[in-house]
XYZ file of C-alpha atoms in Angstrom:
155
model
C -17.459 -9.776 -3.377
C -16.069 -7.682 -6.223
C -12.448 -6.612 -6.462
C -13.539 -3.047 -5.712
C -15.330 -4.152 -2.547
C -12.408 -6.329 -1.539
C -9.958 -3.494 -2.195
C -12.086 -1.042 -0.221
C -12.098 -3.447 2.716
C -8.353 -4.007 2.372
C -7.561 -0.288 2.578
C -8.819 -0.001 6.156
C -5.306 -0.594 7.514
C -3.403 1.729 5.168
C -3.328 5.500 5.648
C -2.995 6.209 1.899
C -3.335 4.419 -1.396
C -5.226 1.193 -1.916
C -4.603 -2.502 -1.345
C -5.642 -4.829 -4.154
C -5.657 -8.637 -3.879
C -3.921 -10.402 -6.773
C -3.815 -14.143 -7.387
C -0.639 -16.200 -7.882
C -1.109 -19.170 -10.229
C 0.945 -22.357 -10.472
C 2.409 -21.336 -13.829
C 3.743 -18.116 -12.229
C 6.227 -20.213 -10.234
C 9.606 -21.108 -11.720
C 11.537 -24.390 -11.672
C 12.710 -23.666 -8.126
C 9.130 -23.310 -6.853
C 9.405 -19.533 -6.446
C 7.568 -16.719 -8.147
C 9.683 -15.831 -11.160
C 11.308 -12.419 -10.782
C 9.512 -10.944 -13.824
C 6.124 -11.785 -12.286
C 6.493 -9.247 -9.448
C 6.140 -6.343 -11.878
C 3.185 -8.138 -13.457
C 1.471 -8.467 -10.045
C 1.773 -4.714 -9.614
C 0.489 -4.152 -13.149
C -2.543 -6.384 -12.516
C -3.338 -4.446 -9.330
C -3.106 -1.108 -11.165
C -5.331 -2.340 -13.997
C -7.882 -3.732 -11.512
C -7.966 -0.407 -9.653
C -8.423 1.751 -12.762
C -10.949 -0.604 -14.385
C -13.038 -0.812 -11.212
C -12.904 2.994 -10.952
C -14.556 3.217 -14.378
C -11.577 4.170 -16.521
C -11.656 2.808 -20.062
C -8.466 2.407 -22.065
C -8.837 4.493 -25.217
C -5.584 4.830 -27.164
C -7.192 7.458 -29.385
C -7.378 9.915 -26.470
C -4.237 9.142 -24.455
C -1.407 6.671 -24.150
C 0.563 5.900 -21.001
C 4.159 4.730 -21.248
C 6.359 3.372 -18.499
C 9.539 5.401 -18.132
C 11.215 3.302 -15.448
C 10.600 0.494 -12.972
C 12.565 -0.275 -9.813
C 12.114 -3.450 -7.755
C 13.668 -4.659 -4.530
C 13.042 -8.277 -3.564
C 12.795 -9.173 0.125
C 11.195 -12.599 0.599
C 10.376 -15.071 -2.201
C 6.793 -16.056 -2.893
C 6.714 -19.862 -2.902
C 3.019 -20.765 -3.014
C -0.030 -20.189 -5.132
C -2.859 -18.121 -3.667
C -3.403 -14.436 -3.059
C -1.033 -11.624 -2.243
C -1.923 -8.048 -1.425
C -0.516 -5.199 -3.501
C -0.429 -1.857 -1.682
C -0.084 0.879 -4.286
C -0.121 4.651 -4.223
C 1.033 7.708 -6.146
C 4.124 9.038 -4.380
C 4.848 11.919 -6.773
C 2.915 13.641 -9.516
C 3.957 16.058 -12.191
C 2.087 17.764 -14.980
C 2.504 14.798 -17.363
C 3.634 11.916 -15.151
C 3.088 10.046 -11.912
C 5.406 7.918 -9.826
C 3.680 4.907 -8.304
C 5.123 3.146 -5.280
C 4.057 -0.355 -4.365
C 4.561 -3.110 -1.828
C 3.739 -6.758 -2.491
C 2.632 -8.341 0.777
C 1.472 -11.757 1.921
C -2.296 -12.102 2.183
C -2.114 -11.569 5.955
C 0.226 -8.596 5.299
C 2.813 -10.056 7.657
C 5.496 -10.545 5.002
C 6.917 -7.963 2.629
C 7.856 -9.865 -0.528
C 8.932 -6.950 -2.719
C 8.611 -3.216 -3.117
C 9.325 -0.750 -5.824
C 8.281 2.136 -7.983
C 7.129 2.801 -11.523
C 7.084 6.146 -13.315
C 4.386 6.499 -15.937
C 4.204 9.300 -18.518
C 0.995 10.359 -20.251
C 1.513 10.790 -24.007
C -0.422 12.507 -26.762
C -1.526 9.630 -29.036
C -0.767 11.447 -32.286
C 2.700 12.779 -31.405
C 3.760 10.404 -28.609
C 5.053 13.461 -26.757
C 4.311 14.067 -23.054
C 0.822 15.439 -22.522
C -0.799 16.830 -19.340
C -2.789 14.442 -17.195
C -6.496 15.128 -17.688
C -9.085 16.232 -15.137
C -10.702 12.787 -15.406
C -7.390 11.062 -14.677
C -6.942 13.188 -11.560
C -10.481 12.375 -10.402
C -9.964 8.630 -10.876
C -6.572 8.785 -9.133
C -7.809 10.559 -5.983
C -7.804 7.392 -3.783
C -4.226 6.640 -4.847
C -2.642 9.939 -3.830
C -0.039 9.567 -1.128
C 0.700 12.064 1.629
C 1.378 15.568 0.335
C 0.686 14.649 -3.312
C -1.353 17.305 -5.055
C -2.101 18.175 -8.626
C 0.568 20.539 -9.958
C -0.632 23.996 -10.903
C -0.444 25.240 -14.444
């Protein structure tokens, strides 16, 4: 089963966004046997990259660059084992040049909320590094991620 197939199956229980399985490895755990706090953002990042790569997007820094403006995390229940977790991610807000992702990191059975947060990403023109409008292709790829009431801004 590919990640895309697994993610498609995993989205059956969520009304918006996608759920991507991400693996926890032994070296992700700290000296206390818990997932190190910096790894939670990395889990989200891996899920986002898996989604976009499986959708067919190819990173091309000559055409656009995405920069993270801010990240917020709230920790609820430590992850203390290796294995898989499920990352539910969606676009909660969208502007002309940026999107705000929301995410929840859940146990594989989805019974435990380990962490949740948000990440604002800004699309930049590669030559000026100034904000640049999201492209038509980006909007097409992002369609499965759009949360309730999120639409492409006009203009």
